[in-house]
């Protein structure tokens, strides 16, 4: 029990009277890299959004560290999201009028972004070095390639040291080399900080790098397995 960070108990989500998730139950162990594998429209984003507090389930419960958040107030949900949860999406969504450093600082959610020069930046600098973006800290996002911008998004999400990182098709807009690099970096983040990673994808090769794979079809988990052999991101055969 102590190792379970997140649970879903029979969660359903309806849109316009149509069930997009059908009574999904699962437990997520701390420190795992979990791939949610499924075709487009299978419900991956909806599942991620319900688990990450962005959407409220139509039925069922979501529990963080054994506590149901169903009856949390808006403020409690906001605090949970701020303190424990990081997000990386397919589209980078960096603020174009802030530098890379300010974007990352904003993710750390510490005071006003313009206070950053008074704050100890060494953590953000170390994290940026780990992600290979330290030389861009004082640039604006438009100067960076897609892969570099996605690494800034990871830095922004990880800066506050979240317990769990939700990545929705985080490599969906990237080419093969950049995708492999992002997957590799997420594995490094997991190892270094013990972050639990929840990664939706339609790419079977990425799923092979995960500790555990949940296969989603029409809003149902049709398969849930631990990978016996975990493939290193560099060794992915990469068929799409
Ligand atoms: N806000 C919404 N309103 C209505 N239908 C939605 C909404 N979000 C998702 N859907 C539908 O739910 C199904 C699952 O969508 P989604 O979770 O985005 O799947 P995936 O991420 O696997 O592609 C799709 O049929 C989609 O059209
Ligand atoms: Mg999706």
PDB file of C-alpha atoms and ligand atoms in Angstrom:
ATOM      1  CA  UNK A   1       0.000   0.000   0.000  1.00  0.00           C
ATOM      2  CA  UNK A   2       2.757   2.414   0.937  1.00  0.00           C
ATOM      3  CA  UNK A   3       4.139   2.117  -2.541  1.00  0.00           C
ATOM      4  CA  UNK A   4       0.931   2.981  -4.365  1.00  0.00           C
ATOM      5  CA  UNK A   5       0.881   6.639  -5.343  1.00  0.00           C
ATOM      6  CA  UNK A   6      -2.261   6.735  -7.448  1.00  0.00           C
ATOM      7  CA  UNK A   7      -5.367   4.604  -7.756  1.00  0.00           C
ATOM      8  CA  UNK A   8      -8.428   4.670  -9.939  1.00  0.00           C
ATOM      9  CA  UNK A   9     -11.491   2.854  -8.680  1.00  0.00           C
ATOM     10  CA  UNK A  10     -13.955   2.048 -11.392  1.00  0.00           C
ATOM     11  CA  UNK A  11     -13.713   5.405 -13.128  1.00  0.00           C
ATOM     12  CA  UNK A  12     -16.003   6.205 -16.028  1.00  0.00           C
ATOM     13  CA  UNK A  13     -16.137   9.318 -18.145  1.00  0.00           C
ATOM     14  CA  UNK A  14     -19.033  10.215 -20.369  1.00  0.00           C
ATOM     15  CA  UNK A  15     -19.068  12.827 -23.084  1.00  0.00           C
ATOM     16  CA  UNK A  16     -22.491  13.540 -24.574  1.00  0.00           C
ATOM     17  CA  UNK A  17     -23.972  10.356 -23.075  1.00  0.00           C
ATOM     18  CA  UNK A  18     -21.158   8.294 -24.607  1.00  0.00           C
ATOM     19  CA  UNK A  19     -18.826   6.364 -22.311  1.00  0.00           C
ATOM     20  CA  UNK A  20     -15.253   7.198 -23.241  1.00  0.00           C
ATOM     21  CA  UNK A  21     -13.852   5.395 -20.171  1.00  0.00           C
ATOM     22  CA  UNK A  22     -15.617   2.276 -18.885  1.00  0.00           C
ATOM     23  CA  UNK A  23     -15.112   1.567 -15.197  1.00  0.00           C
ATOM     24  CA  UNK A  24     -11.334   1.648 -15.338  1.00  0.00           C
ATOM     25  CA  UNK A  25      -9.529   0.499 -12.186  1.00  0.00           C
ATOM     26  CA  UNK A  26      -5.787   0.600 -11.681  1.00  0.00           C
ATOM     27  CA  UNK A  27      -3.053   1.157  -9.107  1.00  0.00           C
ATOM     28  CA  UNK A  28       0.152   2.954  -9.948  1.00  0.00           C
ATOM     29  CA  UNK A  29       3.319   2.181  -8.026  1.00  0.00           C
ATOM     30  CA  UNK A  30       5.708   4.927  -7.049  1.00  0.00           C
ATOM     31  CA  UNK A  31       8.731   5.277  -9.295  1.00  0.00           C
ATOM     32  CA  UNK A  32       7.391   3.347 -12.262  1.00  0.00           C
ATOM     33  CA  UNK A  33       7.454   4.498 -15.873  1.00  0.00           C
ATOM     34  CA  UNK A  34       4.029   3.540 -17.158  1.00  0.00           C
ATOM     35  CA  UNK A  35       3.105   3.625 -20.829  1.00  0.00           C
ATOM     36  CA  UNK A  36      -0.547   3.927 -21.805  1.00  0.00           C
ATOM     37  CA  UNK A  37      -0.654   2.413 -25.244  1.00  0.00           C
ATOM     38  CA  UNK A  38      -3.645   2.742 -27.547  1.00  0.00           C
ATOM     39  CA  UNK A  39      -4.908   3.930 -30.899  1.00  0.00           C
ATOM     40  CA  UNK A  40      -6.161   7.431 -31.459  1.00  0.00           C
ATOM     41  CA  UNK A  41      -9.572   7.810 -29.829  1.00  0.00           C
ATOM     42  CA  UNK A  42      -9.082   4.909 -27.388  1.00  0.00           C
ATOM     43  CA  UNK A  43      -9.345   7.258 -24.400  1.00  0.00           C
ATOM     44  CA  UNK A  44      -5.690   7.806 -23.443  1.00  0.00           C
ATOM     45  CA  UNK A  45      -5.919  11.570 -22.968  1.00  0.00           C
ATOM     46  CA  UNK A  46      -9.214  11.267 -21.127  1.00  0.00           C
ATOM     47  CA  UNK A  47      -7.687   8.714 -18.736  1.00  0.00           C
ATOM     48  CA  UNK A  48      -4.634  10.932 -18.200  1.00  0.00           C
ATOM     49  CA  UNK A  49      -6.827  13.983 -17.609  1.00  0.00           C
ATOM     50  CA  UNK A  50      -9.041  12.197 -15.092  1.00  0.00           C
ATOM     51  CA  UNK A  51      -6.051  10.765 -13.183  1.00  0.00           C
ATOM     52  CA  UNK A  52      -4.272  14.115 -13.171  1.00  0.00           C
ATOM     53  CA  UNK A  53      -7.275  16.097 -11.815  1.00  0.00           C
ATOM     54  CA  UNK A  54      -7.854  18.043 -15.040  1.00  0.00           C
ATOM     55  CA  UNK A  55     -11.188  16.250 -15.586  1.00  0.00           C
ATOM     56  CA  UNK A  56     -13.660  14.973 -13.009  1.00  0.00           C
ATOM     57  CA  UNK A  57     -14.833  11.401 -13.611  1.00  0.00           C
ATOM     58  CA  UNK A  58     -18.560  10.838 -14.260  1.00  0.00           C
ATOM     59  CA  UNK A  59     -18.384   7.903 -11.837  1.00  0.00           C
ATOM     60  CA  UNK A  60     -15.721   6.337  -9.674  1.00  0.00           C
ATOM     61  CA  UNK A  61     -12.897   7.629  -7.556  1.00  0.00           C
ATOM     62  CA  UNK A  62      -9.296   8.756  -7.938  1.00  0.00           C
ATOM     63  CA  UNK A  63      -7.027   8.365  -4.897  1.00  0.00           C
ATOM     64  CA  UNK A  64      -3.645   9.982  -4.281  1.00  0.00           C
ATOM     65  CA  UNK A  65      -1.529   8.319  -1.620  1.00  0.00           C
ATOM     66  CA  UNK A  66      -4.641   6.491  -0.408  1.00  0.00           C
ATOM     67  CA  UNK A  67      -6.843   9.600  -0.160  1.00  0.00           C
ATOM     68  CA  UNK A  68      -9.848  10.034  -2.403  1.00  0.00           C
ATOM     69  CA  UNK A  69      -9.787  13.378  -4.195  1.00  0.00           C
ATOM     70  CA  UNK A  70     -13.395  13.074  -5.321  1.00  0.00           C
ATOM     71  CA  UNK A  71     -14.601  15.246  -2.509  1.00  0.00           C
ATOM     72  CA  UNK A  72     -11.661  17.645  -2.513  1.00  0.00           C
ATOM     73  CA  UNK A  73     -12.483  21.335  -2.822  1.00  0.00           C
ATOM     74  CA  UNK A  74     -11.213  23.312  -5.796  1.00  0.00           C
ATOM     75  CA  UNK A  75      -8.469  24.724  -3.612  1.00  0.00           C
ATOM     76  CA  UNK A  76      -7.370  21.292  -2.391  1.00  0.00           C
ATOM     77  CA  UNK A  77      -7.244  20.045  -5.990  1.00  0.00           C
ATOM     78  CA  UNK A  78      -5.233  23.102  -7.020  1.00  0.00           C
ATOM     79  CA  UNK A  79      -2.778  22.521  -4.165  1.00  0.00           C
ATOM     80  CA  UNK A  80      -2.409  18.849  -5.047  1.00  0.00           C
ATOM     81  CA  UNK A  81      -1.758  19.743  -8.668  1.00  0.00           C
ATOM     82  CA  UNK A  82       0.733  22.449  -7.748  1.00  0.00           C
ATOM     83  CA  UNK A  83       2.662  20.391  -5.208  1.00  0.00           C
ATOM     84  CA  UNK A  84       2.653  16.883  -6.625  1.00  0.00           C
ATOM     85  CA  UNK A  85       1.889  16.863 -10.340  1.00  0.00           C
ATOM     86  CA  UNK A  86       3.849  17.844 -13.439  1.00  0.00           C
ATOM     87  CA  UNK A  87       2.570  17.936 -17.024  1.00  0.00           C
ATOM     88  CA  UNK A  88       4.204  17.621 -20.425  1.00  0.00           C
ATOM     89  CA  UNK A  89       1.946  17.848 -23.481  1.00  0.00           C
ATOM     90  CA  UNK A  90       2.442  17.248 -27.184  1.00  0.00           C
ATOM     91  CA  UNK A  91       2.433  20.956 -27.973  1.00  0.00           C
ATOM     92  CA  UNK A  92       5.070  22.781 -26.066  1.00  0.00           C
ATOM     93  CA  UNK A  93       3.045  25.673 -24.726  1.00  0.00           C
ATOM     94  CA  UNK A  94       5.950  27.759 -23.547  1.00  0.00           C
ATOM     95  CA  UNK A  95       5.209  31.403 -22.925  1.00  0.00           C
ATOM     96  CA  UNK A  96       6.794  33.208 -25.886  1.00  0.00           C
ATOM     97  CA  UNK A  97       7.388  36.475 -24.049  1.00  0.00           C
ATOM     98  CA  UNK A  98       9.425  34.858 -21.267  1.00  0.00           C
ATOM     99  CA  UNK A  99      12.941  33.477 -21.516  1.00  0.00           C
ATOM    100  CA  UNK A 100      13.644  29.789 -21.129  1.00  0.00           C
ATOM    101  CA  UNK A 101      14.843  30.463 -17.586  1.00  0.00           C
ATOM    102  CA  UNK A 102      11.642  32.353 -16.724  1.00  0.00           C
ATOM    103  CA  UNK A 103       9.483  29.622 -18.262  1.00  0.00           C
ATOM    104  CA  UNK A 104      11.211  26.986 -16.141  1.00  0.00           C
ATOM    105  CA  UNK A 105      11.026  29.191 -13.082  1.00  0.00           C
ATOM    106  CA  UNK A 106       7.299  29.603 -13.629  1.00  0.00           C
ATOM    107  CA  UNK A 107       6.950  25.807 -13.534  1.00  0.00           C
ATOM    108  CA  UNK A 108       8.667  25.745 -10.188  1.00  0.00           C
ATOM    109  CA  UNK A 109       5.782  27.979  -9.044  1.00  0.00           C
ATOM    110  CA  UNK A 110       7.870  29.979  -6.670  1.00  0.00           C
ATOM    111  CA  UNK A 111       6.785  33.554  -6.174  1.00  0.00           C
ATOM    112  CA  UNK A 112       6.675  35.977  -9.069  1.00  0.00           C
ATOM    113  CA  UNK A 113       8.554  35.023 -12.195  1.00  0.00           C
ATOM    114  CA  UNK A 114      10.425  38.346 -12.230  1.00  0.00           C
ATOM    115  CA  UNK A 115      11.827  37.558  -8.775  1.00  0.00           C
ATOM    116  CA  UNK A 116      13.997  34.870 -10.297  1.00  0.00           C
ATOM    117  CA  UNK A 117      17.153  36.955 -10.183  1.00  0.00           C
ATOM    118  CA  UNK A 118      16.913  37.101  -6.402  1.00  0.00           C
ATOM    119  CA  UNK A 119      16.489  33.354  -6.057  1.00  0.00           C
ATOM    120  CA  UNK A 120      19.006  30.550  -5.949  1.00  0.00           C
ATOM    121  CA  UNK A 121      18.996  29.385  -9.539  1.00  0.00           C
ATOM    122  CA  UNK A 122      21.446  26.539  -9.056  1.00  0.00           C
ATOM    123  CA  UNK A 123      18.724  23.862  -9.052  1.00  0.00           C
ATOM    124  CA  UNK A 124      17.266  25.139 -12.311  1.00  0.00           C
ATOM    125  CA  UNK A 125      20.730  25.380 -13.808  1.00  0.00           C
ATOM    126  CA  UNK A 126      21.586  21.816 -12.796  1.00  0.00           C
ATOM    127  CA  UNK A 127      18.317  20.524 -14.197  1.00  0.00           C
ATOM    128  CA  UNK A 128      18.871  22.432 -17.449  1.00  0.00           C
ATOM    129  CA  UNK A 129      22.336  20.947 -17.766  1.00  0.00           C
ATOM    130  CA  UNK A 130      20.892  17.468 -17.272  1.00  0.00           C
ATOM    131  CA  UNK A 131      18.431  18.184 -20.087  1.00  0.00           C
ATOM    132  CA  UNK A 132      21.054  19.820 -22.302  1.00  0.00           C
ATOM    133  CA  UNK A 133      19.360  23.214 -22.469  1.00  0.00           C
ATOM    134  CA  UNK A 134      21.572  25.215 -20.087  1.00  0.00           C
ATOM    135  CA  UNK A 135      23.037  27.264 -22.934  1.00  0.00           C
ATOM    136  CA  UNK A 136      19.561  28.529 -23.887  1.00  0.00           C
ATOM    137  CA  UNK A 137      18.473  29.752 -20.451  1.00  0.00           C
ATOM    138  CA  UNK A 138      18.494  33.404 -21.462  1.00  0.00           C
ATOM    139  CA  UNK A 139      17.028  32.900 -24.942  1.00  0.00           C
ATOM    140  CA  UNK A 140      13.394  33.173 -25.947  1.00  0.00           C
ATOM    141  CA  UNK A 141      11.605  29.948 -26.934  1.00  0.00           C
ATOM    142  CA  UNK A 142      11.250  30.795 -30.666  1.00  0.00           C
ATOM    143  CA  UNK A 143      15.004  30.363 -31.108  1.00  0.00           C
ATOM    144  CA  UNK A 144      14.840  26.717 -30.022  1.00  0.00           C
ATOM    145  CA  UNK A 145      13.985  23.661 -32.109  1.00  0.00           C
ATOM    146  CA  UNK A 146      10.940  21.512 -31.283  1.00  0.00           C
ATOM    147  CA  UNK A 147      13.026  18.961 -29.416  1.00  0.00           C
ATOM    148  CA  UNK A 148      14.753  21.687 -27.402  1.00  0.00           C
ATOM    149  CA  UNK A 149      11.430  23.327 -26.551  1.00  0.00           C
ATOM    150  CA  UNK A 150      10.087  19.984 -25.356  1.00  0.00           C
ATOM    151  CA  UNK A 151      13.155  19.625 -23.108  1.00  0.00           C
ATOM    152  CA  UNK A 152      12.363  23.046 -21.652  1.00  0.00           C
ATOM    153  CA  UNK A 153       8.824  21.781 -20.984  1.00  0.00           C
ATOM    154  CA  UNK A 154      10.265  18.809 -19.129  1.00  0.00           C
ATOM    155  CA  UNK A 155      12.494  21.133 -17.092  1.00  0.00           C
ATOM    156  CA  UNK A 156       9.469  23.334 -16.339  1.00  0.00           C
ATOM    157  CA  UNK A 157       7.427  20.326 -15.227  1.00  0.00           C
ATOM    158  CA  UNK A 158      10.226  18.785 -13.164  1.00  0.00           C
ATOM    159  CA  UNK A 159      11.523  22.004 -11.544  1.00  0.00           C
ATOM    160  CA  UNK A 160       9.107  21.684  -8.643  1.00  0.00           C
ATOM    161  CA  UNK A 161      10.090  18.023  -8.167  1.00  0.00           C
ATOM    162  CA  UNK A 162       6.630  16.526  -8.693  1.00  0.00           C
ATOM    163  CA  UNK A 163       5.800  13.040  -7.414  1.00  0.00           C
ATOM    164  CA  UNK A 164       4.192  12.166 -10.694  1.00  0.00           C
ATOM    165  CA  UNK A 165       4.745  13.435 -14.207  1.00  0.00           C
ATOM    166  CA  UNK A 166       1.921  13.109 -16.737  1.00  0.00           C
ATOM    167  CA  UNK A 167       3.112  13.138 -20.343  1.00  0.00           C
ATOM    168  CA  UNK A 168       0.413  13.157 -23.025  1.00  0.00           C
ATOM    169  CA  UNK A 169       1.943  12.135 -26.383  1.00  0.00           C
ATOM    170  CA  UNK A 170       5.005  14.119 -25.347  1.00  0.00           C
ATOM    171  CA  UNK A 171       6.921  12.974 -28.430  1.00  0.00           C
ATOM    172  CA  UNK A 172       3.924  13.233 -30.772  1.00  0.00           C
ATOM    173  CA  UNK A 173       5.236  16.301 -32.589  1.00  0.00           C
ATOM    174  CA  UNK A 174       8.875  15.196 -32.775  1.00  0.00           C
ATOM    175  CA  UNK A 175      10.981  13.221 -35.258  1.00  0.00           C
ATOM    176  CA  UNK A 176      12.618   9.931 -34.388  1.00  0.00           C
ATOM    177  CA  UNK A 177      15.909  11.219 -32.947  1.00  0.00           C
ATOM    178  CA  UNK A 178      14.264  13.879 -30.805  1.00  0.00           C
ATOM    179  CA  UNK A 179      11.634  11.399 -29.626  1.00  0.00           C
ATOM    180  CA  UNK A 180      14.277   8.905 -28.539  1.00  0.00           C
ATOM    181  CA  UNK A 181      16.119  11.690 -26.749  1.00  0.00           C
ATOM    182  CA  UNK A 182      12.992  12.796 -24.868  1.00  0.00           C
ATOM    183  CA  UNK A 183      12.145   9.226 -23.815  1.00  0.00           C
ATOM    184  CA  UNK A 184      15.732   8.766 -22.659  1.00  0.00           C
ATOM    185  CA  UNK A 185      15.638  11.962 -20.609  1.00  0.00           C
ATOM    186  CA  UNK A 186      12.350  10.984 -18.970  1.00  0.00           C
ATOM    187  CA  UNK A 187      13.931   7.695 -17.907  1.00  0.00           C
ATOM    188  CA  UNK A 188      16.852   9.650 -16.460  1.00  0.00           C
ATOM    189  CA  UNK A 189      14.462  11.899 -14.538  1.00  0.00           C
ATOM    190  CA  UNK A 190      12.733   8.802 -13.166  1.00  0.00           C
ATOM    191  CA  UNK A 191      16.035   7.276 -12.031  1.00  0.00           C
ATOM    192  CA  UNK A 192      17.480  10.464 -10.592  1.00  0.00           C
ATOM    193  CA  UNK A 193      14.451  11.834  -8.756  1.00  0.00           C
ATOM    194  CA  UNK A 194      12.274   8.732  -8.318  1.00  0.00           C
ATOM    195  CA  UNK A 195       9.493  10.443 -10.271  1.00  0.00           C
ATOM    196  CA  UNK A 196       6.555   8.293 -11.323  1.00  0.00           C
ATOM    197  CA  UNK A 197       5.946   8.774 -15.047  1.00  0.00           C
ATOM    198  CA  UNK A 198       2.660   8.257 -16.828  1.00  0.00           C
ATOM    199  CA  UNK A 199       3.208   8.441 -20.596  1.00  0.00           C
ATOM    200  CA  UNK A 200       0.470   8.075 -23.212  1.00  0.00           C
ATOM    201  CA  UNK A 201       1.519   6.985 -26.679  1.00  0.00           C
ATOM    202  CA  UNK A 202       0.392   5.104 -29.758  1.00  0.00           C
ATOM    203  CA  UNK A 203       3.998   4.018 -30.335  1.00  0.00           C
ATOM    204  CA  UNK A 204       4.734   0.399 -29.421  1.00  0.00           C
ATOM    205  CA  UNK A 205       8.492   0.986 -29.362  1.00  0.00           C
ATOM    206  CA  UNK A 206       8.191   3.606 -26.630  1.00  0.00           C
ATOM    207  CA  UNK A 207       6.019   1.204 -24.650  1.00  0.00           C
ATOM    208  CA  UNK A 208       8.897  -1.313 -24.716  1.00  0.00           C
ATOM    209  CA  UNK A 209      11.037   1.084 -22.652  1.00  0.00           C
ATOM    210  CA  UNK A 210       8.418   1.298 -19.876  1.00  0.00           C
ATOM    211  CA  UNK A 211       8.321  -0.711 -16.655  1.00  0.00           C
ATOM    212  CA  UNK A 212       4.634  -1.357 -17.163  1.00  0.00           C
ATOM    213  CA  UNK A 213       2.244  -1.079 -20.092  1.00  0.00           C
ATOM    214  CA  UNK A 214      -1.502  -0.477 -19.950  1.00  0.00           C
ATOM    215  CA  UNK A 215      -3.201  -1.111 -23.279  1.00  0.00           C
ATOM    216  CA  UNK A 216      -6.345   0.923 -23.795  1.00  0.00           C
ATOM    217  CA  UNK A 217      -9.058   0.162 -26.343  1.00  0.00           C
ATOM    218  CA  UNK A 218     -12.457   1.856 -26.522  1.00  0.00           C
ATOM    219  CA  UNK A 219     -12.141   3.108 -22.963  1.00  0.00           C
ATOM    220  CA  UNK A 220     -11.187  -0.279 -21.480  1.00  0.00           C
ATOM    221  CA  UNK A 221      -7.826  -1.531 -20.263  1.00  0.00           C
ATOM    222  CA  UNK A 222      -7.519  -4.695 -22.329  1.00  0.00           C
ATOM    223  CA  UNK A 223      -4.002  -5.562 -21.222  1.00  0.00           C
ATOM    224  CA  UNK A 224      -1.798  -4.619 -18.264  1.00  0.00           C
ATOM    225  CA  UNK A 225       1.682  -6.089 -18.021  1.00  0.00           C
ATOM    226  CA  UNK A 226       5.182  -5.506 -16.713  1.00  0.00           C
ATOM    227  CA  UNK A 227       7.868  -5.627 -19.424  1.00  0.00           C
ATOM    228  CA  UNK A 228      10.142  -8.594 -18.642  1.00  0.00           C
ATOM    229  CA  UNK A 229      12.822  -7.120 -20.803  1.00  0.00           C
ATOM    230  CA  UNK A 230      13.062  -3.343 -20.788  1.00  0.00           C
ATOM    231  CA  UNK A 231      14.459  -1.920 -24.017  1.00  0.00           C
ATOM    232  CA  UNK A 232      16.831   1.052 -23.709  1.00  0.00           C
ATOM    233  CA  UNK A 233      15.509   4.070 -25.640  1.00  0.00           C
ATOM    234  CA  UNK A 234      18.633   4.037 -27.859  1.00  0.00           C
ATOM    235  CA  UNK A 235      17.864   0.479 -28.881  1.00  0.00           C
ATOM    236  CA  UNK A 236      14.270   1.112 -29.964  1.00  0.00           C
ATOM    237  CA  UNK A 237      13.607  -0.269 -33.434  1.00  0.00           C
ATOM    238  CA  UNK A 238      11.155   2.564 -33.952  1.00  0.00           C
ATOM    239  CA  UNK A 239       8.450   1.329 -36.247  1.00  0.00           C
ATOM    240  CA  UNK A 240       5.531   3.709 -36.339  1.00  0.00           C
TER     241      UNK A 240
HETATM  242  N1  LIG B   1     -14.279  17.086 -24.447  1.00  0.00           N
HETATM  243  C1  LIG B   1     -14.785  16.108 -25.208  1.00  0.00           C
HETATM  244  N2  LIG B   1     -16.070  16.153 -25.638  1.00  0.00           N
HETATM  245  C2  LIG B   1     -16.586  15.158 -26.383  1.00  0.00           C
HETATM  246  N3  LIG B   1     -15.926  14.060 -26.747  1.00  0.00           N
HETATM  247  C3  LIG B   1     -14.642  13.953 -26.352  1.00  0.00           C
HETATM  248  C4  LIG B   1     -14.006  14.960 -25.567  1.00  0.00           C
HETATM  249  N4  LIG B   1     -12.724  14.586 -25.319  1.00  0.00           N
HETATM  250  C5  LIG B   1     -12.562  13.398 -25.933  1.00  0.00           C
HETATM  251  N5  LIG B   1     -13.711  13.008 -26.559  1.00  0.00           N
HETATM  252  C6  LIG B   1     -13.898  11.740 -27.297  1.00  0.00           C
HETATM  253  O1  LIG B   1     -13.502  10.678 -26.476  1.00  0.00           O
HETATM  254  C7  LIG B   1     -12.827   9.673 -27.206  1.00  0.00           C
HETATM  255  C8  LIG B   1     -11.464   9.440 -26.599  1.00  0.00           C
HETATM  256  O2  LIG B   1     -10.676  10.612 -26.777  1.00  0.00           O
HETATM  257  P1  LIG B   1      -9.208  10.762 -26.204  1.00  0.00           P
HETATM  258  O3  LIG B   1      -9.223  10.460 -24.757  1.00  0.00           O
HETATM  259  O4  LIG B   1      -8.724  12.086 -26.637  1.00  0.00           O
HETATM  260  O5  LIG B   1      -8.450   9.580 -26.978  1.00  0.00           O
HETATM  261  P2  LIG B   1      -6.897   9.412 -27.321  1.00  0.00           P
HETATM  262  O6  LIG B   1      -6.118  10.334 -26.466  1.00  0.00           O
HETATM  263  O7  LIG B   1      -6.610   7.965 -27.060  1.00  0.00           O
HETATM  264  O8  LIG B   1      -6.765   9.728 -28.772  1.00  0.00           O
HETATM  265  C9  LIG B   1     -12.791  10.146 -28.656  1.00  0.00           C
HETATM  266  O9  LIG B   1     -13.832   9.535 -29.339  1.00  0.00           O
HETATM  267  C10 LIG B   1     -13.008  11.646 -28.519  1.00  0.00           C
HETATM  268  O10 LIG B   1     -13.640  12.139 -29.656  1.00  0.00           O
HETATM  269 MG1  LIG B   2      -4.802  11.866 -26.880  1.00  0.00          MG
END
